[in-house]
């Protein structure tokens, strides 16, 4: 237990003494928001002994998502969700004519696969380390929702180039979804905005792909990381707990 | 919960809580319900279909199929078109009951596995799907592979000496007519109940 401070004694400020307030822009903001304790809580938390590179897979997934978000926003500056030919033409323009267009589109296209691979590797790490167990079940459940949403991103994004492959893959995908008993046919109508692939199917997919799902993923990543910080990270399963020597003295064994 | 004085059933704090939460709830519902309805609207609106003239009766022999491109969704160019395979009814093989809508047999090219476009291979007298190996015989009945029901058909009719093509309908393995279903939804046995008709389509050809 820390002893209460006596008058005249120097305050124990830990490893990060507060700077003179109001000198830099950062201090100016911090004086008004008190954001820094939260950031310190997030970044300078304790991690167990023996953690390894596999623990970086979650952050790798996070950065893949951020890369998708940034490149996606800029692709949206040129992309047109027009089923009558404009979508295909705008993608052709990005790829062939726009300065660095092929590069940015390439980052988004390959990055999509990278994110899927990383999210599965991250999930495998959590699974094989048993890191989903109490008290981290909710972190896992949010992770499952993130996984589903990431796959939805893949499905909705695949239609956007609107070439033959995109079109037929989406027809097949929507029909797979339609085979769910009772609700399937209505879900398909919902996805297509009607009984056939129609004029607003593409804009519907585009809105889901660029607004709805990324927003949800962003919010859930926030919750996911809050729980990671709050609960602390698990030690690798092969590491034995080392009890305090004092505790051992008093135990029966 | 008792109030602060005799006979009071709801105290001020509780009342304010109820009002604030209630107002917030009403505001949230007032935003989410309309947008959800907006997004789900197309499930409930019936899409009209126009009869399209596809040729003269003499254009369609009994023994093989002619291809015709039909527009099933207006205003989106190529993406709204589909291919129909059309021939004249041949009473010696077409055993389903005859009526004014099937003097010409018009098969949809949509594979009944998951919706890829099938192609009629004249030499084999078979429809063959490029995606997962679905095969249909000359009448569009499943001959092999994963498709779950025969190829869908279009209503056809004779109008002023021309052959016209109308809405699509689905059939089960006895060629009984059903309102159009999506591919992958079997219509034999319990299938028709597992995959009910949708609000957006109807079985009866309009106009
Ligand atoms: C958008 C996708 C995701 C992002 C950005 C993300 C991010 C992270 C990060 C940065 C960590 C910190 C530890 C580490 O990197 O290993 C973490 C931990 C964790 N993640 Fe994820 N994750 C995602 C998806 C998933 C999925 C699909 C699952 C499982 C279904 C999952 C379950 C967990 C669990 C249980 C932990 C706690 C692990 C521990 O305490 O050792 N996450 N996540
Ligand atoms: S879509 Fe035709 S066999 Fe699968």
XYZ file of C-alpha atoms and ligand atoms in Angstrom:
507
model
C 0.000 0.000 0.000
C 1.441 3.397 -0.939
C 1.777 5.738 2.040
C -0.186 9.003 1.782
C 2.006 11.938 0.781
C 3.138 14.269 3.573
C 3.226 18.040 3.030
C 6.607 19.102 1.572
C 7.410 15.624 0.278
C 8.050 15.165 -3.464
C 5.190 13.420 -5.208
C 5.939 10.025 -6.676
C 5.106 10.484 -10.345
C 6.333 7.123 -11.669
C 8.199 6.657 -14.908
C 6.415 9.444 -16.746
C 6.641 12.768 -14.900
C 4.126 15.287 -16.222
C 5.735 17.918 -18.419
C 5.192 21.632 -17.813
C 1.654 22.103 -19.041
C 0.911 24.467 -21.866
C 4.312 24.451 -23.549
C 3.710 22.295 -26.575
C 0.612 21.684 -28.664
C 0.398 18.186 -27.263
C 0.491 19.529 -23.707
C -2.070 22.146 -24.555
C -4.458 19.476 -25.807
C -3.663 17.134 -22.941
C -4.328 19.793 -20.337
C -7.816 20.156 -21.748
C -8.616 16.508 -22.511
C -6.521 14.415 -20.082
C -6.058 11.896 -22.852
C -2.534 10.862 -21.879
C -3.422 8.612 -18.912
C -5.689 6.617 -21.204
C -3.035 6.350 -23.875
C -0.456 5.312 -21.276
C -2.883 2.732 -19.917
C -3.239 1.311 -23.410
C 0.388 1.426 -24.557
C 2.460 0.878 -21.397
C 0.536 -2.033 -19.944
C 2.328 -5.038 -18.501
C 2.747 -8.093 -20.684
C 3.651 -11.558 -19.426
C 7.069 -13.173 -19.783
C 7.729 -15.239 -22.861
C 5.458 -13.537 -25.368
C 6.632 -13.879 -28.938
C 6.045 -12.754 -32.521
C 2.727 -14.611 -32.725
C 1.314 -11.981 -30.387
C 1.788 -9.335 -33.063
C -0.745 -10.935 -35.405
C -3.641 -8.978 -33.908
C -1.845 -5.681 -34.475
C -0.897 -6.861 -37.958
C -4.598 -7.431 -38.681
C -5.343 -3.989 -37.302
C -2.830 -2.382 -39.639
C -4.158 -4.380 -42.591
C -7.590 -2.962 -41.767
C -6.224 0.587 -41.538
C -4.458 0.160 -44.882
C -7.739 -1.024 -46.428
C -9.591 1.918 -44.925
C -7.107 4.481 -46.254
C -6.717 3.036 -49.754
C -10.480 2.441 -49.926
C -11.298 6.058 -49.134
C -9.068 7.185 -51.980
C -10.412 4.604 -54.425
C -13.862 6.013 -53.657
C -12.732 9.307 -55.185
C -12.712 7.693 -58.626
C -15.100 4.754 -58.326
C -18.692 4.979 -59.644
C -21.229 2.327 -58.545
C -23.114 2.365 -61.838
C -24.381 -1.008 -63.052
C -24.992 0.201 -66.615
C -21.269 0.126 -67.365
C -19.939 3.083 -65.366
C -18.529 0.932 -62.591
C -16.430 -1.178 -64.937
C -15.308 1.921 -66.809
C -14.293 3.734 -63.603
C -12.231 0.730 -62.492
C -10.626 0.643 -65.933
C -9.819 4.322 -65.550
C -8.254 3.787 -62.116
C -6.163 0.882 -63.357
C -5.040 2.222 -66.733
C -5.128 6.017 -66.607
C -5.169 7.497 -63.104
C -1.754 8.430 -61.706
C -0.695 5.697 -59.224
C -4.191 4.249 -59.668
C -3.021 0.742 -60.372
C -0.792 0.924 -57.308
C -3.485 2.098 -54.911
C -6.003 -0.368 -56.334
C -3.366 -3.093 -56.065
C -2.777 -2.278 -52.414
C -6.496 -2.519 -51.709
C -6.968 -5.703 -53.723
C -3.967 -7.582 -52.327
C -4.455 -6.053 -48.901
C -7.891 -7.648 -48.760
C -6.350 -11.114 -49.018
C -3.609 -10.169 -46.577
C -6.187 -9.090 -44.003
C -8.139 -12.354 -44.351
C -4.934 -14.385 -43.947
C -3.802 -12.357 -40.933
C -7.162 -12.516 -39.172
C -7.176 -16.310 -39.467
C -3.573 -16.540 -38.246
C -4.450 -14.280 -35.297
C -7.474 -16.436 -34.514
C -5.312 -19.575 -34.737
C -2.787 -18.028 -32.331
C -5.543 -17.232 -29.832
C -7.015 -20.708 -30.244
C -3.809 -22.712 -29.880
C -2.620 -20.617 -26.929
C -5.980 -21.163 -25.232
C -6.269 -17.369 -24.922
C -10.050 -17.466 -25.438
C -10.676 -18.913 -21.959
C -12.053 -17.082 -18.942
C -12.072 -14.082 -18.632
C -11.476 -13.459 -22.353
C -14.582 -15.101 -23.833
C -16.090 -11.753 -24.793
C -12.881 -10.757 -26.581
C -13.244 -13.988 -28.582
C -16.928 -13.407 -29.315
C -16.251 -9.882 -30.571
C -13.437 -11.425 -32.611
C -15.870 -13.850 -34.249
C -18.140 -10.943 -35.215
C -15.074 -9.136 -36.603
C -14.215 -12.232 -38.625
C -17.730 -12.429 -40.088
C -17.729 -8.709 -40.905
C -14.322 -9.034 -42.558
C -15.689 -11.836 -44.748
C -18.699 -9.630 -45.583
C -16.212 -6.982 -46.717
C -14.636 -9.537 -49.014
C -17.993 -10.614 -50.449
C -19.356 -7.109 -51.047
C -16.055 -5.755 -52.365
C -15.720 -8.546 -54.916
C -18.707 -7.248 -56.891
C -17.439 -3.688 -57.255
C -15.103 -4.084 -60.293
C -18.249 -5.302 -62.087
C -16.511 -7.518 -64.592
C -17.725 -10.988 -65.559
C -15.990 -12.644 -62.629
C -17.396 -10.139 -60.144
C -20.914 -10.455 -61.551
C -21.104 -14.254 -61.637
C -19.348 -14.706 -58.307
C -21.953 -12.450 -56.737
C -24.837 -14.285 -58.436
C -23.472 -17.548 -57.045
C -22.823 -16.024 -53.614
C -26.307 -14.551 -53.304
C -27.811 -17.868 -54.389
C -25.790 -19.792 -51.805
C -27.259 -17.426 -49.246
C -30.720 -18.084 -50.700
C -30.511 -21.797 -49.914
C -31.070 -21.096 -46.216
C -34.519 -22.517 -45.466
C -37.465 -20.114 -44.952
C -35.488 -16.863 -44.675
C -32.987 -17.535 -47.481
C -35.197 -16.364 -50.380
C -36.063 -13.127 -48.570
C -32.446 -12.478 -47.609
C -31.480 -12.837 -51.255
C -34.171 -10.332 -52.222
C -32.777 -8.015 -49.572
C -29.201 -8.341 -50.868
C -30.229 -7.797 -54.497
C -32.905 -5.198 -53.712
C -35.389 -7.297 -55.678
C -35.955 -10.684 -57.291
C -33.213 -10.190 -59.885
C -29.802 -8.600 -59.924
C -30.968 -5.038 -60.503
C -30.104 -1.399 -60.897
C -29.510 -0.798 -57.187
C -27.803 -4.079 -56.284
C -24.404 -2.570 -56.961
C -25.026 0.630 -54.963
C -26.369 -1.488 -52.126
C -23.213 -3.597 -52.069
C -21.105 -0.453 -52.324
C -22.838 1.219 -49.366
C -22.454 -1.932 -47.263
C -18.821 -2.260 -48.317
C -17.650 1.306 -47.769
C -19.896 2.628 -44.965
C -21.873 0.099 -42.982
C -19.384 -2.676 -42.360
C -16.185 -0.597 -41.966
C -17.970 1.518 -39.361
C -19.044 -1.570 -37.474
C -15.555 -3.094 -37.729
C -13.974 0.118 -36.437
C -16.293 0.246 -33.439
C -15.809 -3.434 -32.626
C -12.016 -3.173 -32.912
C -12.283 -0.434 -30.287
C -14.187 -2.772 -27.959
C -11.803 -5.652 -28.752
C -8.711 -3.599 -27.901
C -10.327 -2.176 -24.781
C -10.831 -5.725 -23.519
C -7.289 -6.747 -24.484
C -5.948 -3.832 -22.456
C -8.339 -4.270 -19.572
C -7.781 -8.017 -19.118
C -4.108 -8.124 -20.056
C -2.592 -10.532 -22.503
C -2.293 -14.270 -21.744
C 1.074 -15.869 -21.128
C 2.122 -18.620 -23.521
C 0.618 -21.909 -22.311
C 4.010 -23.611 -21.917
C 5.090 -21.058 -19.303
C 4.623 -22.368 -15.745
C 3.328 -19.889 -13.167
C 6.050 -19.002 -10.630
C 4.409 -18.529 -7.239
C 5.944 -16.099 -4.744
C 8.420 -17.947 -2.449
C 6.488 -16.608 0.579
C 3.319 -18.251 -0.639
C 5.147 -21.555 -1.124
C 6.377 -21.496 2.512
C 2.842 -21.342 3.823
C 1.377 -23.912 1.518
C 0.874 -27.519 2.547
C 2.929 -29.046 -0.272
C -41.484 1.966 -6.054
C -42.796 4.225 -3.281
C -42.485 7.989 -3.591
C -41.223 10.552 -1.116
C -44.613 11.308 0.388
C -47.784 9.395 1.147
C -49.599 8.109 -1.926
C -46.845 9.019 -4.396
C -46.194 6.043 -6.651
C -43.442 7.480 -8.853
C -40.829 9.846 -7.433
C -39.255 12.669 -9.447
C -35.960 10.929 -10.113
C -37.693 7.839 -11.430
C -40.103 9.914 -13.476
C -37.247 11.884 -15.081
C -35.392 8.625 -15.785
C -38.416 7.172 -17.515
C -39.035 10.300 -19.550
C -35.413 10.692 -20.630
C -34.926 7.059 -21.537
C -38.317 6.969 -23.181
C -37.557 10.031 -25.296
C -34.181 8.580 -26.277
C -35.823 5.288 -27.188
C -38.483 6.995 -29.292
C -35.804 9.009 -31.105
C -33.717 5.881 -31.792
C -36.726 3.945 -33.083
C -37.867 6.908 -35.172
C -34.547 6.779 -37.017
C -33.835 3.052 -37.260
C -37.282 1.764 -38.253
C -37.657 4.001 -41.320
C -34.156 3.250 -42.593
C -34.586 -0.486 -42.089
C -37.916 -0.346 -43.887
C -36.288 1.696 -46.633
C -33.564 -0.912 -47.093
C -35.983 -3.851 -46.913
C -38.655 -2.306 -49.139
C -37.667 -4.133 -52.339
C -38.486 -7.462 -50.666
C -42.157 -6.478 -50.746
C -42.578 -4.639 -54.029
C -43.633 -6.674 -57.042
C -41.519 -6.171 -60.135
C -43.486 -5.773 -63.396
C -42.519 -7.763 -66.449
C -43.293 -6.928 -70.053
C -43.956 -9.443 -72.790
C -41.152 -9.269 -75.338
C -41.502 -10.303 -78.960
C -38.813 -12.792 -79.917
C -39.757 -13.861 -83.470
C -42.207 -15.696 -85.719
C -43.406 -19.248 -85.010
C -41.433 -20.503 -88.011
C -38.193 -19.323 -86.376
C -38.458 -22.017 -83.728
C -38.170 -25.667 -84.813
C -39.016 -28.551 -82.488
C -35.730 -30.337 -82.820
C -33.245 -27.789 -81.510
C -33.030 -24.587 -79.509
C -32.720 -21.015 -80.718
C -31.107 -18.536 -78.346
C -32.819 -15.245 -77.554
C -31.535 -12.470 -75.321
C -34.279 -11.210 -73.016
C -34.173 -8.131 -70.850
C -35.272 -9.038 -67.320
C -34.189 -5.799 -65.626
C -34.625 -2.509 -67.452
C -32.104 0.302 -67.516
C -28.832 -1.424 -66.621
C -27.715 -2.569 -70.044
C -25.971 -5.916 -70.372
C -26.258 -6.728 -66.673
C -30.060 -6.801 -66.985
C -30.148 -9.351 -69.810
C -30.349 -13.099 -69.784
C -30.373 -15.813 -72.417
C -33.428 -17.971 -73.130
C -33.322 -21.202 -75.164
C -36.493 -21.463 -77.219
C -38.051 -24.240 -79.344
C -41.531 -25.255 -80.419
C -43.418 -27.676 -78.189
C -42.957 -31.295 -79.278
C -45.930 -33.339 -78.011
C -43.985 -36.560 -78.386
C -41.522 -35.555 -75.657
C -43.211 -32.651 -73.833
C -45.583 -34.600 -71.608
C -46.558 -31.758 -69.266
C -50.133 -30.457 -69.721
C -50.493 -28.169 -72.688
C -51.901 -24.643 -72.426
C -51.659 -21.248 -74.117
C -48.360 -20.513 -72.363
C -46.261 -23.455 -73.466
C -46.772 -23.773 -77.200
C -43.126 -22.733 -77.251
C -40.736 -24.076 -74.662
C -38.419 -21.321 -73.412
C -35.755 -22.473 -70.967
C -33.816 -20.063 -68.782
C -30.052 -20.369 -69.119
C -29.642 -19.962 -65.374
C -28.193 -23.096 -63.793
C -30.359 -24.416 -60.971
C -27.348 -25.253 -58.845
C -26.158 -21.723 -58.075
C -27.002 -19.612 -61.087
C -24.141 -19.752 -63.582
C -25.162 -19.544 -67.260
C -25.635 -22.951 -68.928
C -24.882 -23.533 -72.600
C -26.777 -25.814 -74.987
C -24.411 -28.235 -76.665
C -26.293 -29.319 -79.789
C -24.115 -32.351 -80.506
C -24.798 -33.807 -77.059
C -28.368 -32.461 -76.824
C -27.462 -31.410 -73.320
C -27.257 -28.168 -71.369
C -23.893 -27.929 -69.643
C -22.888 -25.601 -66.825
C -19.303 -24.298 -66.728
C -19.180 -23.828 -62.958
C -19.580 -27.148 -61.147
C -20.469 -29.627 -63.860
C -24.273 -29.441 -63.868
C -25.827 -31.254 -66.865
C -29.447 -31.097 -68.132
C -31.112 -33.136 -70.862
C -32.880 -31.799 -73.955
C -36.002 -30.852 -71.946
C -33.965 -29.140 -69.231
C -34.398 -31.974 -66.722
C -31.417 -32.645 -64.444
C -29.166 -35.273 -66.006
C -26.238 -34.997 -63.634
C -24.223 -32.870 -61.245
C -25.366 -30.669 -58.375
C -28.467 -28.841 -59.762
C -31.502 -29.333 -57.518
C -34.332 -28.946 -60.055
C -34.926 -28.671 -63.829
C -34.051 -25.455 -65.637
C -36.496 -22.615 -65.043
C -38.807 -21.654 -67.919
C -40.421 -18.554 -69.317
C -44.079 -18.231 -70.196
C -44.483 -17.876 -73.959
C -47.514 -16.928 -76.024
C -48.606 -16.221 -79.582
C -49.754 -12.663 -80.105
C -50.725 -11.260 -83.508
C -48.687 -13.955 -85.223
C -45.536 -13.321 -83.168
C -43.983 -15.405 -80.436
C -43.662 -13.485 -77.177
C -41.770 -14.327 -74.019
C -43.062 -13.416 -70.563
C -42.157 -13.899 -66.909
C -39.946 -16.682 -65.632
C -41.326 -19.541 -63.556
C -39.779 -22.490 -61.774
C -40.661 -26.162 -62.114
C -40.188 -29.252 -59.991
C -39.085 -32.599 -61.347
C -42.653 -33.259 -62.593
C -42.628 -29.898 -64.402
C -45.302 -28.507 -62.096
C -45.192 -24.703 -62.222
C -44.142 -22.580 -59.272
C -43.525 -18.868 -58.928
C -39.882 -18.140 -59.777
C -37.444 -19.328 -57.138
C -33.736 -18.688 -56.938
C -31.300 -21.411 -57.950
C -30.293 -23.920 -55.301
C -33.820 -24.211 -53.905
C -35.356 -27.646 -54.550
C -39.116 -27.749 -55.169
C -39.803 -31.468 -54.711
C -41.311 -32.770 -51.468
C -40.882 -30.292 -48.624
C -38.735 -28.046 -50.833
C -41.665 -25.827 -51.821
C -42.371 -25.139 -48.144
C -38.719 -24.640 -47.143
C -38.357 -22.103 -49.946
C -41.649 -20.203 -50.018
C -42.732 -17.925 -52.855
C -41.448 -14.382 -52.480
C -43.524 -11.218 -52.417
C -41.474 -9.736 -55.234
C -42.562 -12.249 -57.895
C -45.785 -13.894 -58.946
C -46.590 -17.124 -60.736
C -49.345 -15.840 -62.990
C -48.160 -13.954 -66.064
C -49.621 -10.453 -65.908
C -51.339 -8.653 -68.810
C -10.394 -7.028 -37.367
C -9.913 -8.061 -36.796
C -9.108 -8.137 -35.501
C -8.226 -7.212 -34.961
C -7.834 -5.853 -35.532
C -7.748 -7.775 -33.719
C -6.824 -7.179 -32.893
C -6.292 -7.746 -31.740
C -5.116 -7.284 -31.052
C -4.233 -6.084 -31.454
C -4.926 -8.105 -29.968
C -3.754 -8.048 -28.977
C -3.002 -9.389 -28.848
C -2.527 -10.017 -30.115
O -2.244 -9.292 -31.070
O -2.435 -11.259 -30.163
C -6.023 -9.061 -29.949
C -6.227 -10.053 -28.983
C -7.246 -11.016 -29.002
N -8.058 -11.306 -30.097
Fe -8.210 -10.157 -31.772
N -8.348 -9.009 -33.514
C -9.174 -9.264 -34.575
C -9.919 -10.426 -34.774
C -10.057 -11.476 -33.841
C -10.715 -12.737 -34.084
C -11.323 -13.172 -35.427
C -10.666 -13.457 -32.896
C -11.229 -14.833 -32.582
C -12.378 -15.269 -32.972
C -9.992 -12.638 -31.922
C -9.800 -12.973 -30.587
C -8.898 -12.349 -29.735
C -8.664 -12.712 -28.348
C -9.419 -13.814 -27.535
C -7.624 -11.887 -27.890
C -6.982 -11.904 -26.497
C -5.719 -12.720 -26.615
C -4.936 -12.772 -25.322
O -5.401 -12.210 -24.326
O -3.861 -13.392 -25.356
N -9.613 -11.450 -32.526
N -6.835 -8.827 -31.053
S -23.836 -23.235 -60.953
Fe -24.160 -24.731 -62.494
S -23.248 -26.481 -61.592
Fe -22.947 -24.972 -60.033
